Coordinates of C-alpha atoms in Angstrom, one line a residue:
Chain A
X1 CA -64.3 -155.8 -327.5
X2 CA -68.0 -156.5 -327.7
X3 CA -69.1 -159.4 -326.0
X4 CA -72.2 -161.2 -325.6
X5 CA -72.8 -164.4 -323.8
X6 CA -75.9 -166.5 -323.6
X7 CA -76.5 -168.5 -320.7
X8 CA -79.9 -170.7 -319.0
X9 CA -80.4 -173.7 -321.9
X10 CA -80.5 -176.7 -321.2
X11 CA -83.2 -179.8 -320.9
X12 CA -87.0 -179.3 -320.1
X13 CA -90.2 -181.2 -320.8
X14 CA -93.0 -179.9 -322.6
X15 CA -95.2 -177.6 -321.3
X16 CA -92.3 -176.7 -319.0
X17 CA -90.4 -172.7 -318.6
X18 CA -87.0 -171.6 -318.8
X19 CA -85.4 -168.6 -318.6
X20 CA -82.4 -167.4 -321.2
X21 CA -79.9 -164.7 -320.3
X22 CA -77.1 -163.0 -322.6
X23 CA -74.9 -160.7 -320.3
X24 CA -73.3 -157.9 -322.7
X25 CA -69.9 -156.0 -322.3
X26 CA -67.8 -153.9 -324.5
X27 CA -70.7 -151.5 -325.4
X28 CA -73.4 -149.1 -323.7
X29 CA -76.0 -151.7 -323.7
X30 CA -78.4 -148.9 -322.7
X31 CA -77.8 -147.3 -326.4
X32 CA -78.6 -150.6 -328.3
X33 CA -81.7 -152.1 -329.5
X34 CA -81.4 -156.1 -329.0
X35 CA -83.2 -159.0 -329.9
X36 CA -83.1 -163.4 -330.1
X37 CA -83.0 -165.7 -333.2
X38 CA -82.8 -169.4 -332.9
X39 CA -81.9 -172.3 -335.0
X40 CA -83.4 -175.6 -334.8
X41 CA -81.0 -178.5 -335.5
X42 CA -80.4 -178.6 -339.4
X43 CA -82.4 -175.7 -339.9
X44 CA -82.5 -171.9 -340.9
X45 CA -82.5 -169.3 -338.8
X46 CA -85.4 -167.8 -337.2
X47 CA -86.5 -164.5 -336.0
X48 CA -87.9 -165.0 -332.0
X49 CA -87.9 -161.2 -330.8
X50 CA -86.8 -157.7 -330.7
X51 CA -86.6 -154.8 -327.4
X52 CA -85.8 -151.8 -328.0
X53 CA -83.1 -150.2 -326.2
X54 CA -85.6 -148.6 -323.4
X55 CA -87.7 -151.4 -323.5
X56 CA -90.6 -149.0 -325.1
X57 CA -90.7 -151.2 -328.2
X58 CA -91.0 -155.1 -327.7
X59 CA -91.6 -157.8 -331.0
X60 CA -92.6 -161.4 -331.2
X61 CA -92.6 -163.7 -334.1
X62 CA -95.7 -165.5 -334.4
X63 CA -94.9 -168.7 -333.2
X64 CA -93.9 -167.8 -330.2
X65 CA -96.0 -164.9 -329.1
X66 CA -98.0 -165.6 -325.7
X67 CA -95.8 -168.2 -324.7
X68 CA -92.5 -165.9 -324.9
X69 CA -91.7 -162.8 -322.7
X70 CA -88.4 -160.4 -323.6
X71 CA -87.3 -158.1 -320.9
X72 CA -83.9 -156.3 -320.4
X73 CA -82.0 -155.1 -317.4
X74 CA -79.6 -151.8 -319.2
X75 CA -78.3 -151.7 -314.9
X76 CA -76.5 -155.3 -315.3
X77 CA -76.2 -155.0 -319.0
X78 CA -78.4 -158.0 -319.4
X79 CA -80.8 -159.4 -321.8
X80 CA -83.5 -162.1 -320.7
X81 CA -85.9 -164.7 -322.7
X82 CA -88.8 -165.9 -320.3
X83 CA -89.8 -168.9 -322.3
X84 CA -93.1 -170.6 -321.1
X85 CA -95.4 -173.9 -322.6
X86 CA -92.1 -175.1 -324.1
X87 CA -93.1 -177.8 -327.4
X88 CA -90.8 -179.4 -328.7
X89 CA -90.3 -177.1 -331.9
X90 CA -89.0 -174.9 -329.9
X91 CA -85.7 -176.9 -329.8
X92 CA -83.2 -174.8 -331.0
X93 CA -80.1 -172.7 -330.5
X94 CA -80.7 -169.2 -329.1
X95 CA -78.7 -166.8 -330.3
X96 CA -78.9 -163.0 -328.8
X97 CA -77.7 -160.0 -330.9
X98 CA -76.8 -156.5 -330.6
X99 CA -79.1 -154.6 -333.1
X100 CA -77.8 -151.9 -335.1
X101 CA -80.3 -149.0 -337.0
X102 CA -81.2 -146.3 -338.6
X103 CA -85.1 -145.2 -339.8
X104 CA -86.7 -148.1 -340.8
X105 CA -83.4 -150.0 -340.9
X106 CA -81.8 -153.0 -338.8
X107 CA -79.3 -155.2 -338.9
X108 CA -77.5 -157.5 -336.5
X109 CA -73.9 -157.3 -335.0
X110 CA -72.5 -159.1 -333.1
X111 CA -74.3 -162.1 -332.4
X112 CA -73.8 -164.5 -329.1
X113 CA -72.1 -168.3 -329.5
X114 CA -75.4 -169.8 -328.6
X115 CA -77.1 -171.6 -326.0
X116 CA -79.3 -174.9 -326.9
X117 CA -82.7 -175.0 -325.4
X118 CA -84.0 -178.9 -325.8
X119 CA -87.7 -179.3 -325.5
X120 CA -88.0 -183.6 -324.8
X121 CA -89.9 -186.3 -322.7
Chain B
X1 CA -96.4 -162.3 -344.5
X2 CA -92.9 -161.1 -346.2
X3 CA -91.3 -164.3 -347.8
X4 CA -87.6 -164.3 -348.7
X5 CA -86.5 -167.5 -350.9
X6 CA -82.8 -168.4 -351.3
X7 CA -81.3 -171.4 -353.5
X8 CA -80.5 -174.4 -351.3
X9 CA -77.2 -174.3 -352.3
X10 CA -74.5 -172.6 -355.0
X11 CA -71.1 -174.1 -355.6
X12 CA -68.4 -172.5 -357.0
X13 CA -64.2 -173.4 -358.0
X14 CA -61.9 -171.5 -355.9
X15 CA -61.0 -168.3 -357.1
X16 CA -64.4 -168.4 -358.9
X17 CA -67.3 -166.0 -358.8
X18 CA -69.9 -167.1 -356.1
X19 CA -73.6 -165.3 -356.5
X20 CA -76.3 -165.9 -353.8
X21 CA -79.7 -164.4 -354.5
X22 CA -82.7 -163.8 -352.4
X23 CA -86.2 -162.9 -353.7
X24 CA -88.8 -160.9 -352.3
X25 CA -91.4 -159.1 -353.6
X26 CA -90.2 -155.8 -354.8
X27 CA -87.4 -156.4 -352.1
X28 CA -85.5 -153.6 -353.9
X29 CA -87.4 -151.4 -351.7
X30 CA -86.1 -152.8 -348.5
X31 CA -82.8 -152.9 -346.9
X32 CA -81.2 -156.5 -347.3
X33 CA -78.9 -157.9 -344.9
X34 CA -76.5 -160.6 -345.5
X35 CA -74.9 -163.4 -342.8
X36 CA -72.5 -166.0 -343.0
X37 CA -72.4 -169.0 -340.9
X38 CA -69.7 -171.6 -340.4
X39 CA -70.4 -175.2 -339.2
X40 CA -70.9 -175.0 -335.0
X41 CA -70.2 -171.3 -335.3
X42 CA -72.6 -168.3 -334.6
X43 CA -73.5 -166.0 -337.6
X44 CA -70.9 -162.9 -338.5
X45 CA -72.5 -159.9 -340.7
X46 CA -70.9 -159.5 -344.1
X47 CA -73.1 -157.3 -345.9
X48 CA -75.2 -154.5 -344.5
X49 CA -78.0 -152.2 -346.1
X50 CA -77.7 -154.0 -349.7
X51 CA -73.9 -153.2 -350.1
X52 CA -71.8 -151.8 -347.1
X53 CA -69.4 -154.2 -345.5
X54 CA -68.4 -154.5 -341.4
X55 CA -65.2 -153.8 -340.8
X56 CA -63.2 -156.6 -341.1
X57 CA -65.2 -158.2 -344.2
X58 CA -62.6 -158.7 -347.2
X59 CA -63.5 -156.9 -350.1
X60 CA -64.2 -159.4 -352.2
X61 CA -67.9 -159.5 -350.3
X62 CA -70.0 -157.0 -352.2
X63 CA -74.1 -157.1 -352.5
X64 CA -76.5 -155.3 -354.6
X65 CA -80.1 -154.9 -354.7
X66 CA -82.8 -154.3 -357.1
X67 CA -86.0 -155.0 -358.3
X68 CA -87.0 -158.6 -356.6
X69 CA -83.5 -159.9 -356.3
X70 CA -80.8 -159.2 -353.6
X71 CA -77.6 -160.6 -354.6
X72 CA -74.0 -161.2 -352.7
X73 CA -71.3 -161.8 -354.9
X74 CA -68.3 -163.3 -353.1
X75 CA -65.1 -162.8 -355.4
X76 CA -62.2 -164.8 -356.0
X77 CA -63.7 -167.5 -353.6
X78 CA -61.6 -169.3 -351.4
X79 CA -61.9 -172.5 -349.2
X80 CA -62.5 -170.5 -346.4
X81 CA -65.6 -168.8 -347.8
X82 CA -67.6 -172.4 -347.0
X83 CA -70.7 -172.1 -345.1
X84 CA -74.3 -171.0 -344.7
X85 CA -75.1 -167.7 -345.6
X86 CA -78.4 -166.0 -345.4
X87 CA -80.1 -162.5 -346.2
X88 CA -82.4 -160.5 -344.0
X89 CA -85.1 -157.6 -344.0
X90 CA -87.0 -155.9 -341.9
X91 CA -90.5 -156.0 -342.5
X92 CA -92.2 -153.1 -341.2
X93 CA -96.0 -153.9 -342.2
X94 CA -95.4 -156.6 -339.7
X95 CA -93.1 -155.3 -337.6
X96 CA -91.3 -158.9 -338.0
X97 CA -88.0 -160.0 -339.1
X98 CA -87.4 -162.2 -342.0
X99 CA -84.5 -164.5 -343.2
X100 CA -84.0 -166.2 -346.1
X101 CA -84.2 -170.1 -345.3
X102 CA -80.2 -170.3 -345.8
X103 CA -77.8 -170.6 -348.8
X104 CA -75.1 -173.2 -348.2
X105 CA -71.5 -172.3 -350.5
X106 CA -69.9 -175.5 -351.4
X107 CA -66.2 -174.2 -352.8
X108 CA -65.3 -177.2 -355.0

């Protein structure tokens, strides 16, 4: 079965760091493209970023580019978010996800249960 | 950047027709992804690359695209088809993703 499981939220202040890992299984990790989305309480989700499955290719939304780092490990089957100068709009649930392709092409299957990251004072 | 704009909401009787749309400029162009999310659950792929379904997904999910609209039609809705559901691209002049803001079903 594929698996993925998010792990690392929890509290900080602002300004503060925390790293997120999702620890995959059921699937050569190595092969697969993988990225993060998060959803703030009540909201939509959102797009945070994408690694490709040799870490040649790496993608940041916006908001959190220079502040956010994506890295993989494909030797423990891992996935990481290195999340620095937390605000607190970057409350949310992070989700990670297994990205499936072709060309130009992605979608994303399966998707983690979430961890919630909580940026307060 | 690539906008994608969904109704807020769509209700629908059981064993009804329910249509979601998503607009984007000349979106037909793209692939469109669609995502259904359950209260306190994580999001499960129903519709990939406009109109192929996951294994798993009932038939009664189907999607088209074309033109500026992406649709999902969800057939012969049932109770259990209740919850968020939002559509995705790619957009490769940014190299960005982009979701719709989210679609919730209300089955009456």
């Amino acid at each position: 079965e594929v698996q993925l499981v998010e792990s690392g939220g929890g509290l900080v202040k602002p300004g503060g760091s925390l790293r997120l890992s999702c620890a995959a299984s059921g699937f050569t990790f190595s092969s697969y493209s993988m990225n993060w989305v998060r959803q703030a309480p009540g909201k939509g989700l959102e797009w945070v970023s994408s690694i490709s499955s040799s870490s040649s290719y790496i993608y940041y939304a916006d908001s959190v580019k220079g502040r956010f780092t994506i890295s993989r490990d494909n030797a423990k089957n891992s996935l990481y978010l290195q999340m620095n100068s937390l605000r607190a709009e970057d409350t949310a649930v992070y989700y990670c996800a297994r990205i499936l392709s072709y060309g130009d092409v992605s979608w994303f299957d399966p998707w983690g249960q979430g961890t919630l990251v909580t940026v307060s004072s | 950047s690539y906008v994608l704009t969904q109704p807020p909401s769509v209700s629908v009787a059981p064993g009804q027709t329910a249509r979601i749309t998503c607009g984007g400029n000349n979106i037909g162009s793209k692939s469109v992804h669609w995502y259904q999310q359950k209260p306190g659950q994580a999001p499960v792929l129903v519709v990939y690359d406009d109109s192929d379904r996951p294994s798993g997904i009932p038939e009664r999910f189907s999607g088209s695209n074309s033109g500026n609209t992406a649709t999902l039609t969800i057939s012969r809705v049932e109770a259990g088809d209740e919850a968020d559901y939002y559509c995705q691209v790619w957009d490769s002049s940014s190299a960005h993703v982009v979701f719709g803001g989210g679609t919730k079903l209300t089955v009456l």
